[in-house]
Short mmCIF file of C-alpha atoms in Angstrom, two decimals:
data_model
loop_
_atom_site.label_atom_id
_atom_site.label_comp_id
_atom_site.label_asym_id
_atom_site.label_seq_id
_atom_site.Cartn_x
_atom_site.Cartn_y
_atom_site.Cartn_z
CA MET A 168 82.11 -156.68 1.41
CA ARG A 169 80.34 -157.26 -1.89
CA PRO A 170 78.99 -154.00 -3.37
CA PRO A 171 75.20 -153.78 -3.56
CA ASP A 172 73.59 -154.94 -6.78
CA PRO A 173 71.55 -152.03 -8.27
CA THR A 174 69.16 -154.49 -9.90
CA HIS A 175 68.37 -156.12 -6.56
CA ARG A 176 68.00 -152.72 -4.90
CA ALA A 177 65.47 -151.63 -7.52
CA ALA A 178 63.48 -154.86 -7.21
CA ALA A 179 63.41 -154.52 -3.44
CA ALA A 180 62.20 -150.94 -3.67
CA SER A 181 59.25 -151.95 -5.87
CA ALA A 182 58.20 -154.99 -3.83
CA PRO A 183 54.91 -154.59 -1.93
CA VAL A 184 55.94 -155.86 1.55
CA ASP A 185 58.70 -155.02 4.02
CA VAL A 186 59.34 -157.21 7.08
CA VAL A 187 60.63 -155.86 10.41
CA VAL A 188 62.57 -158.43 12.47
CA ILE A 189 63.55 -157.61 16.05
CA GLY A 190 65.91 -159.40 18.42
CA HIS A 191 67.96 -159.13 21.58
CA GLN A 192 70.66 -161.58 22.68
CA ASP A 193 69.37 -164.20 20.24
CA ALA A 194 72.32 -165.00 18.02
CA ALA A 195 71.28 -168.67 17.91
CA HIS A 196 68.01 -167.94 16.08
CA VAL A 197 67.90 -164.47 14.57
CA THR A 198 69.44 -165.36 11.23
CA ASP A 199 66.93 -168.21 10.80
CA ALA A 200 64.13 -165.70 11.33
CA VAL A 201 65.62 -163.27 8.81
CA ARG A 202 66.14 -166.03 6.24
CA SER A 203 62.48 -167.06 6.57
CA ALA A 204 61.54 -163.49 5.67
CA LEU A 205 63.98 -163.31 2.76
CA ALA A 206 62.67 -166.66 1.52
CA GLN A 207 59.24 -165.11 0.90
CA GLY A 208 60.48 -164.28 -2.59
CA PRO A 209 59.63 -161.21 -4.67
CA THR A 210 56.64 -160.33 -2.44
CA VAL A 211 59.10 -159.07 0.20
CA GLY A 212 61.34 -156.20 -0.74
CA ARG A 213 63.34 -155.23 2.31
CA VAL A 214 63.89 -157.01 5.58
CA VAL A 215 64.74 -154.55 8.33
CA ALA A 216 66.51 -156.38 11.18
CA VAL A 217 66.67 -154.33 14.37
CA ASP A 218 69.09 -155.48 17.05
CA ASP A 219 68.09 -154.14 20.45
CA GLY A 220 71.48 -153.63 22.10
CA SER A 221 72.77 -157.21 21.95
CA SER A 222 76.24 -158.21 23.09
CA ASP A 223 76.16 -161.89 22.09
CA GLY A 224 77.29 -161.58 18.48
CA SER A 225 73.81 -161.04 17.00
CA PRO A 226 74.73 -157.75 15.22
CA GLU A 227 77.83 -159.32 13.67
CA SER A 228 75.82 -162.32 12.41
CA LEU A 229 73.29 -159.98 10.85
CA ASP A 230 76.02 -157.86 9.26
CA ARG A 231 77.59 -160.96 7.67
CA LEU A 232 74.21 -161.96 6.27
CA ALA A 233 73.57 -158.42 5.01
CA ALA A 234 76.90 -158.50 3.15
CA ARG A 235 75.52 -161.35 1.04
CA GLU A 236 71.90 -160.21 0.87
CA PRO A 237 71.21 -156.70 -0.50
CA ARG A 238 67.56 -156.81 0.64
CA LEU A 239 68.62 -156.91 4.31
CA THR A 240 69.06 -153.70 6.29
CA VAL A 241 70.49 -153.95 9.80
CA LEU A 242 69.76 -151.37 12.50
CA ARG A 243 71.67 -151.46 15.79
CA LEU A 244 70.22 -149.76 18.85
CA PRO A 245 73.12 -148.70 21.11
CA THR A 246 71.41 -149.77 24.35
CA ASN A 247 68.71 -152.28 25.11
CA SER A 248 65.25 -150.67 25.30
CA GLY A 249 63.87 -153.24 27.75
CA GLY A 250 60.93 -154.17 25.54
CA CYS A 251 59.84 -155.06 22.02
CA GLY A 252 58.05 -151.81 21.17
CA THR A 253 61.06 -149.52 20.62
CA PRO A 254 62.87 -151.79 18.11
CA ARG A 255 59.61 -152.45 16.24
CA ASN A 256 58.96 -148.71 15.98
CA ALA A 257 62.54 -148.13 14.80
CA GLY A 258 62.04 -150.72 12.08
CA LEU A 259 58.65 -149.34 11.14
CA ASP A 260 60.21 -145.91 10.60
CA ARG A 261 62.47 -147.45 7.92
CA VAL A 262 59.65 -149.18 6.03
CA THR A 263 59.04 -147.84 2.51
CA ALA A 264 56.80 -150.58 1.08
CA PRO A 265 53.00 -150.28 0.94
CA TYR A 266 52.64 -153.13 3.46
CA VAL A 267 54.58 -154.22 6.54
CA MET A 268 54.86 -157.40 8.61
CA PHE A 269 56.57 -158.05 11.96
CA LEU A 270 58.69 -161.04 12.98
CA ASP A 271 60.41 -161.99 16.24
CA SER A 272 63.97 -163.29 16.20
CA ASP A 273 63.14 -166.71 17.67
CA ASP A 274 60.25 -167.46 15.28
CA VAL A 275 59.83 -167.96 11.53
CA LEU A 276 57.40 -167.10 8.77
CA ARG A 277 55.79 -169.98 6.94
CA PRO A 278 56.78 -170.24 3.26
CA ASP A 279 54.61 -168.00 1.07
CA ALA A 280 53.05 -166.30 4.13
CA ALA A 281 53.61 -162.79 2.76
CA ARG A 282 52.02 -163.58 -0.61
CA VAL A 283 49.00 -165.28 0.99
CA LEU A 284 48.35 -162.28 3.24
CA LEU A 285 49.01 -159.77 0.46
CA ASP A 286 46.54 -161.52 -1.85
CA ALA A 287 43.92 -161.49 0.91
CA ALA A 288 44.48 -157.80 1.62
CA THR A 289 44.34 -156.69 -2.02
CA GLU A 290 41.40 -158.90 -2.97
CA GLY A 291 39.44 -157.79 0.09
CA ASP A 292 40.52 -154.13 -0.11
CA ALA A 293 41.60 -154.54 3.53
CA GLN A 294 43.99 -152.45 5.61
CA VAL A 295 44.86 -155.53 7.71
CA ALA A 296 45.17 -159.19 6.70
CA ALA A 297 45.65 -161.96 9.25
CA GLY A 298 46.37 -165.68 9.07
CA LEU A 299 46.73 -168.60 11.43
CA CYS A 300 49.57 -168.50 13.94
CA VAL A 301 50.86 -171.88 15.12
CA ARG A 302 52.60 -172.38 18.46
CA ARG A 303 55.33 -175.01 17.94
CA GLU A 304 56.50 -176.67 21.16
CA LEU A 305 60.22 -177.39 21.07
CA PRO A 306 61.94 -179.78 21.00
CA SER A 307 58.93 -182.06 20.39
CA GLY A 308 57.68 -180.12 17.36
CA ARG A 309 54.06 -180.37 18.46
CA GLU A 310 52.01 -177.60 16.86
CA VAL A 311 48.98 -175.96 18.47
CA PRO A 312 47.00 -173.32 16.54
CA TRP A 313 46.54 -169.93 18.18
CA GLN A 314 42.92 -168.66 18.22
CA PRO A 315 41.82 -171.11 15.49
CA GLU A 316 38.16 -170.07 15.90
CA LEU A 317 38.95 -166.87 14.00
CA TYR A 318 40.60 -168.61 11.07
CA THR A 319 38.21 -171.28 9.87
CA ALA A 320 37.61 -169.79 6.40
CA ARG A 321 38.60 -166.90 4.14
CA THR A 322 36.48 -163.94 5.07
CA VAL A 323 36.44 -160.15 4.93
CA ILE A 324 35.22 -158.14 7.92
CA ALA A 325 34.09 -154.63 7.11
CA HIS A 326 34.71 -153.36 10.65
CA PRO A 327 36.17 -154.95 13.82
CA SER A 328 32.93 -154.34 15.70
CA HIS A 329 31.30 -156.95 13.44
CA ARG A 330 33.61 -159.61 14.96
CA PRO A 331 34.33 -158.71 18.62
CA ARG A 332 36.28 -161.93 19.08
CA LEU A 333 39.12 -160.26 17.17
CA VAL A 334 40.28 -158.85 20.51
CA HIS A 335 41.40 -162.39 21.44
CA ASP A 336 44.13 -162.44 18.79
CA THR A 337 46.50 -159.91 20.32
CA VAL A 338 49.71 -160.95 18.56
CA CYS A 339 50.97 -158.67 15.79
CA VAL A 340 53.21 -161.13 13.96
CA ASN A 341 50.60 -163.15 12.04
CA LYS A 342 49.31 -160.05 10.28
CA LEU A 343 50.07 -157.76 7.36
CA TYR A 344 49.31 -154.02 7.70
CA ARG A 345 48.99 -151.22 5.19
CA THR A 346 51.82 -148.87 6.07
CA ASP A 347 49.85 -145.72 5.23
CA PHE A 348 46.99 -146.91 7.48
CA LEU A 349 49.32 -147.22 10.48
CA ARG A 350 50.91 -143.85 9.81
CA ALA A 351 47.66 -142.01 9.11
CA HIS A 352 46.30 -143.09 12.50
CA GLY A 353 49.59 -142.69 14.35
CA ILE A 354 49.55 -146.37 15.35
CA ARG A 355 52.78 -147.42 17.04
CA PHE A 356 53.94 -149.76 19.77
CA PRO A 357 54.47 -148.55 23.35
CA ASP A 358 58.12 -147.59 23.73
CA GLY A 359 60.64 -148.63 26.37
CA PRO A 360 60.35 -151.44 28.93
CA PHE A 361 56.68 -152.13 28.20
CA ARG A 362 55.79 -155.82 28.29
CA TYR A 363 52.93 -157.23 26.20
CA GLU A 364 53.17 -154.24 23.88
CA ASP A 365 51.35 -156.15 21.13
CA ILE A 366 48.16 -156.19 23.25
CA VAL A 367 48.12 -152.37 23.15
CA PHE A 368 49.21 -152.20 19.50
CA THR A 369 46.36 -154.52 18.49
CA ALA A 370 43.86 -152.39 20.43
CA ARG A 371 45.09 -149.29 18.61
CA VAL A 372 44.68 -151.05 15.27
CA LEU A 373 41.14 -152.21 16.06
CA ALA A 374 40.19 -148.81 17.47
CA ALA A 375 41.05 -147.25 14.10
CA GLY A 376 38.32 -149.39 12.48
CA PRO A 377 40.17 -151.14 9.63
CA ARG A 378 38.67 -153.46 7.07
CA LEU A 379 40.17 -156.92 7.78
CA ALA A 380 40.77 -160.02 5.69
CA LEU A 381 41.19 -163.37 7.48
CA VAL A 382 42.64 -166.52 5.95
CA PRO A 383 42.83 -170.05 7.42
CA ASP A 384 46.34 -170.61 6.06
CA PRO A 385 49.16 -171.02 8.62
CA VAL A 386 51.44 -168.02 8.15
CA TYR A 387 53.53 -167.77 11.32
CA VAL A 388 55.36 -170.26 13.55
CA TRP A 389 55.65 -169.15 17.18
CA HIS A 390 58.43 -171.19 18.76
CA VAL A 391 57.79 -172.14 22.39
CA ARG A 392 61.01 -173.03 24.23
CA ARG A 393 59.97 -173.86 27.79
CA SER A 394 63.41 -175.22 28.70
CA ALA A 395 65.36 -172.18 27.48
CA LYS A 396 67.70 -170.50 29.96
CA ARG A 397 66.09 -167.15 29.17
CA LEU A 398 62.33 -167.59 28.90
CA SER A 399 60.24 -165.41 26.63
CA ILE A 400 58.06 -162.76 28.25
CA SER A 401 54.89 -164.79 27.73
CA LEU A 402 56.43 -167.86 29.42
CA ASP A 403 58.19 -166.12 32.30
CA ARG A 404 55.16 -165.96 34.60
CA ALA A 405 56.79 -166.98 37.88
CA THR A 406 56.71 -163.47 39.40
CA THR A 407 53.95 -161.01 40.13
CA ASP A 408 55.88 -158.43 38.07
CA ASN A 409 54.84 -160.30 34.95
CA TRP A 410 51.20 -160.22 36.07
CA THR A 411 51.53 -156.49 36.76
CA SER A 412 52.76 -155.97 33.20
CA ARG A 413 49.97 -158.09 31.79
CA THR A 414 47.19 -156.32 33.65
CA HIS A 415 48.69 -152.94 32.78
CA ALA A 416 48.68 -153.85 29.08
CA CYS A 417 45.09 -155.12 29.28
CA ARG A 418 43.98 -152.00 31.16
CA THR A 419 45.66 -149.77 28.55
CA ALA A 420 44.10 -151.71 25.66
CA HIS A 421 40.65 -151.41 27.22
CA ARG A 422 41.11 -147.66 27.64
CA VAL A 423 42.21 -147.30 24.00
CA LEU A 424 39.07 -149.06 22.75
CA ARG A 425 36.75 -147.28 25.17
CA ASP A 426 38.12 -143.81 24.42
CA ALA A 427 37.75 -144.46 20.68
CA GLY A 428 34.05 -145.18 21.21
CA ARG A 429 34.44 -148.92 20.46
CA THR A 430 32.27 -149.95 23.40
CA GLU A 431 31.50 -153.43 22.09
CA LEU A 432 35.18 -154.19 21.53
CA ALA A 433 36.12 -152.73 24.92
CA ARG A 434 33.66 -155.06 26.67
CA ALA A 435 34.88 -157.97 24.59
CA ALA A 436 38.41 -157.18 25.79
CA ARG A 437 37.20 -157.33 29.39
CA ALA A 438 35.63 -160.74 28.73
CA LYS A 439 38.82 -161.92 27.00
CA PHE A 440 40.83 -161.09 30.10
CA LEU A 441 38.58 -163.36 32.20
CA ASP A 442 38.68 -166.22 29.72
CA HIS A 443 42.36 -166.05 28.81
CA GLU A 444 44.66 -164.14 31.15
CA LEU A 445 42.84 -164.92 34.40
CA ARG A 446 42.38 -168.62 33.70
CA MET A 447 45.99 -168.98 32.52
CA TYR A 448 47.52 -167.37 35.61
CA VAL A 449 45.26 -169.17 38.09
CA ARG A 450 46.89 -172.40 36.89
CA GLU A 451 50.42 -171.08 37.49
CA PRO A 452 52.46 -173.28 39.90
CA ALA A 453 54.08 -170.11 41.31
CA LEU A 454 50.79 -169.26 43.02
CA ARG A 455 51.35 -172.18 45.38
CA GLN A 456 53.75 -169.92 47.29
CA THR A 457 51.82 -168.04 49.96
CA ASP A 458 53.54 -164.67 49.52
CA ARG A 459 53.11 -164.62 45.76
CA LEU A 460 49.53 -165.84 46.02
CA ARG A 461 48.55 -163.03 48.37
CA ALA A 462 50.16 -160.34 46.22
CA TRP A 463 48.55 -161.76 43.07
CA TRP A 464 45.15 -162.09 44.77
CA ASP A 465 45.15 -158.46 45.96
CA GLN A 466 46.35 -157.12 42.63
CA THR A 467 43.79 -159.09 40.64
CA ARG A 468 40.92 -158.02 42.88
CA ALA A 469 41.93 -154.38 42.35
CA PHE A 470 41.92 -154.89 38.58
CA LEU A 471 38.54 -156.66 38.55
CA ALA A 472 37.03 -153.90 40.70
CA GLU A 473 37.42 -151.64 37.65
CA TYR A 474 34.84 -153.68 35.73
CA GLU A 475 31.48 -152.04 35.13
CA ALA A 476 28.16 -153.89 35.39
CA ALA A 477 27.90 -154.21 31.59
CA ASP A 478 31.36 -155.82 31.43
CA TRP A 479 30.03 -158.85 33.31
CA ASP A 480 27.13 -159.44 30.92
CA ARG A 481 29.38 -161.36 28.48
CA SER A 482 30.48 -163.87 31.13
CA PRO A 483 27.43 -165.34 32.91
CA GLY A 484 28.29 -168.82 34.12
CA THR A 485 31.62 -168.92 32.26
CA PRO A 486 34.67 -170.35 34.07
CA GLY A 487 36.58 -167.06 33.96
CA GLY A 488 33.56 -165.12 35.15
CA LEU A 489 33.02 -167.46 38.10
CA ILE A 490 36.69 -167.31 39.09
CA ALA A 491 36.59 -163.52 38.99
CA ARG A 492 33.48 -163.36 41.16
CA VAL A 493 35.08 -165.62 43.78
CA LEU A 494 38.12 -163.33 43.92
CA LEU A 495 35.97 -160.24 44.32
CA ALA A 496 33.84 -161.87 47.02
CA SER A 497 36.76 -163.01 49.16
CA PRO A 498 39.42 -160.59 50.48
CA GLU A 499 41.53 -163.61 51.47
CA PRO A 500 42.89 -166.25 49.06
CA ARG A 501 40.75 -169.39 49.14
CA ASP A 502 39.69 -172.51 47.22
CA LEU A 503 42.82 -172.61 45.04
CA PRO A 504 42.52 -176.30 44.01
CA ARG A 505 38.92 -175.72 43.00
CA LEU A 506 39.78 -172.52 41.11
CA ARG A 507 42.65 -174.25 39.27
CA ALA A 508 40.33 -177.02 38.12
CA LEU A 509 37.79 -174.45 36.94
CA ALA A 510 40.54 -172.58 35.08
CA ALA A 511 41.61 -175.71 33.16
CA ARG A 512 40.58 -176.38 29.56
CA PRO A 513 38.07 -177.94 29.52
CA ALA A 514 36.90 -176.52 32.84
CA ARG A 515 35.97 -178.70 35.81
CA LEU A 516 33.84 -177.54 38.75
CA LEU A 517 34.72 -179.78 41.67
CA PRO A 518 32.14 -180.76 44.30
CA PRO A 519 30.62 -180.01 46.74
CA TYR A 520 27.78 -178.25 44.93
CA ALA A 521 26.20 -175.96 47.51
CA ARG A 522 22.82 -174.24 47.43
CA ALA A 523 21.45 -171.16 49.15
CA PRO A 524 18.45 -171.63 51.49
CA ASP A 525 16.10 -170.83 48.59
CA GLY A 526 17.71 -173.56 46.45
CA THR A 527 19.84 -171.26 44.28
CA PRO A 528 23.16 -172.86 43.26
CA VAL A 529 26.07 -171.06 44.92
CA TRP A 530 29.87 -171.39 44.96
CA SER A 531 29.94 -172.45 48.62
CA ARG A 532 28.16 -171.89 51.89
CA GLU A 533 30.89 -169.43 52.85
CA LEU A 534 30.34 -167.39 49.66
CA PRO A 535 26.57 -167.56 49.11
CA LEU A 536 26.54 -164.32 47.08
CA VAL A 537 28.55 -166.00 44.30
CA THR A 538 25.60 -167.61 42.58
CA LEU A 539 25.83 -170.20 39.81
CA GLU A 540 22.44 -169.81 38.11
CA GLY A 541 24.19 -169.54 34.75
CA LEU A 542 24.95 -173.27 34.94
CA LEU A 543 21.23 -174.05 34.92
CA THR A 544 20.77 -172.68 31.40
CA ARG A 545 24.04 -173.64 29.70
CA PRO A 546 23.83 -176.66 27.38
CA VAL A 547 25.20 -179.87 28.85
CA CYS A 548 27.97 -179.88 26.21
CA ALA A 549 29.32 -176.65 27.77
CA LEU A 550 29.06 -177.51 31.47
CA PRO A 551 32.21 -177.74 33.67
CA LEU A 552 31.66 -181.42 34.46
CA THR A 553 33.95 -183.34 36.78
CA VAL A 554 34.97 -186.97 36.29
CA ASP A 555 37.25 -188.34 39.00
CA ALA A 556 39.78 -190.86 37.71
CA GLU A 557 41.96 -193.37 39.50
CA VAL A 558 44.57 -195.73 38.08
CA ARG A 559 45.43 -198.90 39.97
CA LEU A 560 48.66 -200.42 38.67
CA GLY A 561 49.32 -204.12 39.09
CA PRO A 562 51.89 -206.66 37.83
CA ARG A 563 49.23 -208.67 36.00
CA SER A 564 46.65 -206.04 35.13
CA SER A 565 45.96 -202.36 35.61
CA ARG A 566 42.58 -200.75 36.08
CA LEU A 567 41.08 -197.32 35.36
CA SER A 568 38.11 -196.28 37.50
CA LEU A 569 35.91 -193.27 36.67
CA ARG A 570 33.28 -191.40 38.63
CA LEU A 571 31.05 -188.72 37.05
CA HIS A 572 29.49 -186.16 39.40
CA ASP A 573 26.07 -184.64 38.88
CA LEU A 574 25.95 -180.84 38.62
CA TYR A 575 22.75 -179.36 40.05
CA ASP A 576 20.65 -182.13 38.43
CA ARG A 577 21.86 -181.24 34.93
CA VAL A 578 23.76 -184.49 34.37
CA GLY A 579 20.87 -186.68 35.50
CA ALA A 580 18.45 -184.84 33.21
CA ALA A 581 20.77 -185.45 30.24
CA ALA A 582 20.98 -189.21 31.03
CA PRO A 583 24.69 -190.15 30.76
CA ARG A 584 25.32 -193.39 28.83
CA GLY A 585 29.07 -193.89 28.96
CA ILE A 586 32.54 -192.39 28.63
CA GLU A 587 34.96 -192.60 25.71
CA ILE A 588 38.59 -192.81 26.85
CA GLU A 589 41.65 -191.37 25.12
CA TRP A 590 45.29 -190.87 26.14
CA ARG A 591 47.00 -187.90 24.51
CA SER A 592 50.78 -187.50 24.30
CA ARG A 593 52.05 -184.40 26.09
CA GLU A 594 55.03 -184.26 23.70
CA ASP A 595 53.36 -184.28 20.28
CA GLY A 596 49.60 -184.43 20.89
CA HIS A 597 49.34 -187.93 19.43
CA PRO A 598 46.08 -189.58 20.59
CA VAL A 599 45.74 -193.23 21.56
CA GLY A 600 42.17 -194.40 21.95
CA ALA A 601 41.44 -196.75 24.83
CA GLY A 602 37.84 -197.61 24.10
CA ALA A 603 34.87 -196.73 26.26
CA THR A 604 33.14 -197.78 29.44
CA PRO A 605 29.44 -197.70 30.31
CA LEU A 606 28.27 -195.72 33.34
CA SER A 607 26.09 -196.99 36.13
CA PRO A 608 24.15 -194.68 38.49
CA GLN A 609 24.80 -195.03 42.19
CA ALA A 610 22.04 -195.28 44.77
CA ASP A 611 21.86 -191.58 45.63
CA GLY A 612 21.61 -190.54 41.98
CA THR A 613 24.41 -187.97 42.20
CA VAL A 614 27.27 -190.12 40.92
CA TRP A 615 27.75 -192.44 37.93
CA THR A 616 30.66 -194.87 37.88
CA GLY A 617 32.51 -197.00 35.37
CA ALA A 618 35.74 -198.99 35.17
CA THR A 619 37.84 -200.67 32.51
CA ASP A 620 41.12 -202.53 32.13
CA LEU A 621 44.06 -200.26 31.32
CA ASP A 622 46.28 -201.48 28.48
CA LEU A 623 49.62 -199.68 28.72
CA ALA A 624 51.20 -201.39 25.70
CA PRO A 625 50.02 -198.89 23.04
CA LEU A 626 51.47 -196.06 25.13
CA ALA A 627 54.74 -197.83 25.83
CA THR A 628 55.37 -198.51 22.13
CA ARG A 629 55.83 -194.76 21.61
CA GLY A 630 58.68 -194.68 24.11
CA THR A 631 59.28 -192.56 27.18
CA GLY A 632 56.76 -189.78 27.61
CA THR A 633 53.82 -188.25 29.45
CA TRP A 634 50.18 -188.93 28.65
CA ASP A 635 47.12 -186.88 29.60
CA LEU A 636 43.77 -188.61 30.07
CA ARG A 637 40.98 -187.13 27.96
CA LEU A 638 37.40 -188.26 28.32
CA ARG A 639 34.17 -187.66 26.44
CA VAL A 640 30.95 -188.14 28.38
CA LEU A 641 28.16 -189.43 26.14
CA PHE A 642 24.53 -188.53 26.83
CA ARG A 643 21.17 -189.59 25.50
CA HIS A 644 20.10 -188.03 22.18
CA GLY A 645 23.71 -187.71 20.98
CA ALA A 646 24.97 -184.88 23.21
CA SER A 647 28.52 -185.15 24.57
CA ARG A 648 31.04 -183.21 26.62
CA GLU A 649 34.84 -183.44 26.55
CA VAL A 650 36.31 -183.64 30.04
CA LEU A 651 39.83 -183.52 31.45
CA ALA A 652 39.95 -186.32 34.04
CA HIS A 653 40.41 -185.19 37.64
CA ALA A 654 42.97 -187.17 39.64
CA ARG A 655 41.74 -188.84 42.83
CA GLU A 656 43.51 -188.10 46.10
CA THR A 657 45.57 -191.29 45.77
CA HIS A 658 47.60 -189.59 43.00
CA ARG A 659 48.50 -186.43 44.94
CA THR A 660 51.70 -188.07 46.21
CA PRO A 661 52.57 -190.25 43.20
CA ARG A 662 54.66 -193.39 43.35
CA ARG A 663 56.47 -195.07 40.50
CA ARG A 664 55.74 -198.71 39.79
CA ALA A 665 58.00 -201.05 37.83
CA LEU A 666 55.76 -203.47 35.95
CA PRO A 667 56.72 -206.50 33.84
CA ASP A 668 56.20 -205.93 30.14
CA ALA A 669 56.25 -208.58 27.42
CA ARG A 670 57.89 -206.37 24.82
CA HIS A 671 60.22 -204.15 26.86
CA GLY A 672 60.95 -206.40 29.82
CA VAL A 673 60.08 -203.68 32.34
CA LEU A 674 57.84 -200.62 32.30
CA LEU A 675 58.22 -197.76 34.78
CA VAL A 676 54.81 -196.11 35.33
CA GLN A 677 53.69 -193.18 37.44
CA ALA A 678 50.12 -191.90 37.71
CA TYR A 679 50.07 -188.36 39.11
CA ALA A 680 48.04 -185.15 39.41
CA THR A 681 49.08 -182.19 37.25
CA HIS A 682 49.21 -178.57 38.48
CA SER A 683 45.48 -178.20 37.73
CA GLY A 684 44.67 -181.54 39.38
CA ALA A 685 44.17 -183.53 36.16
CA LEU A 686 45.29 -187.15 35.84
CA ALA A 687 48.37 -187.96 33.78
CA LEU A 688 50.73 -190.91 33.27
CA ARG A 689 54.50 -190.95 32.93
CA LEU A 690 55.92 -194.00 31.15
CA ALA A 691 59.50 -195.17 30.68
CA PRO A 692 59.76 -198.51 28.85
CA GLY A 693 62.77 -200.83 29.02
CA PRO A 694 65.95 -200.71 31.12
CA ARG A 695 67.20 -197.62 29.26
CA GLY A 696 63.96 -195.76 29.88
CA VAL A 697 64.05 -196.70 33.56
CA ALA A 698 67.67 -195.55 33.85
CA ALA A 699 66.90 -192.26 32.09
CA ALA A 700 63.96 -191.60 34.41
CA ALA A 701 66.16 -192.30 37.42
CA ARG A 702 68.81 -189.86 36.18
CA ARG A 703 66.21 -187.12 35.69
CA ARG A 704 64.92 -187.75 39.20
CA LEU A 705 68.40 -187.45 40.69
CA LEU A 706 69.05 -184.22 38.78
CA ARG A 707 65.81 -182.72 40.09
CA LEU A 708 66.72 -183.69 43.65
CA ALA A 709 70.22 -182.28 43.25
CA GLY A 710 68.78 -178.97 42.05
CA ARG A 711 66.59 -178.47 45.15
#
């Protein structure tokens, strides 16, 4: 082993930022994470890598890297803690720099992230600096920003209560913290097998009332590996245990903010749960299983029963608020397809649109106490509009038909003119515009329809893939609303069609309904694409 270089040790000790990297059974990625921290240059002094009881060679890989890199310190926990909080706390205890950052073993820091955040913190005299986190879908590489609304410009916030939306960004890894601030307030992560520990950690930080600096620069890459054998905690949502952990973390975070007297932030956290956690889990395919659905329904109703009257004031007419009120009003699970559509982004409220005897909009005749008056005052650009879509595939031409539903007379009053059509690649987010179609009102005045030829060639040129249909309803006076097309019943049991194609010879196409009921297309061009699709189908059947 090469002896440590005293010059490097001294430079590391004087650097302003230490980075704590944690990992468990992640030998394939942990050294990449550590290298991204070391690559931050002189801004980062020490990187403290904490292995949480791995047996897959991770500690040995880290030791080999530490032998070549004097700035790297490796800690080995003898047994796995069952969560992320204990290793983060162990690393935090070793931090000696004025500032600290956190990094997970399967992610990476963007180049210069530490310097960007340090500059923001020092210039803004802030105890916390935060930048944009980007979720990178693998293997496609598609990047989706996390909570981009918070990171539109460089800004300094004197106190978290001035920006309640801060409770939405619960991850700890896109931020830089003053070490003495964390220690002065006793801010640590929950120890042991505590899932979603960063939700509680973030609440503890906000409860302490720091001055914050926000920058729009991407600083952290959150790798999303949906096909991994061992899913991350945030992706492993197939069991009610995960939901139990999530609600427990949200309940704890709310209590932290409430007990600290941060009433506005505590109520914002309640609203965040409705808009984020509740909507996300309602869309989960696992809830199609009756036993899991019933357990989830009962557990969620118990959690929502803890809300106070003031907690609901932030969510009048919002999708999450409406979903929550349906759950509270019905002891038995009900209306799951309609709830899934409402939980989608953008939200869709499917017909029928019922009214109480006095004309008040209500969820349904069976649940007349769940009123929808909030929809009467929301701007048309924020309404949960529904556009049914149907694709008819033919050997000579294909056709896309659309049907826009009125929503308690709001659509008719806004005078819809037409719909812009776009197909968006599921793999990389690439958009392909497909023009627009005018809308014509039907006789009863509650539906507007339009249709257009469907040209599959621009989609096929990008190879095998899945495409989501995105629509924008255009109204008089320039208003518009983005809509996720709702698949007609004909696509509930999808069939593949092999169509002739001038460029590829043959094109295998399938129009189908997604888990939330939206319309999507699967395309496989050419004989190779058709063969690959057939192999995937056989593998799925063999795995049943």
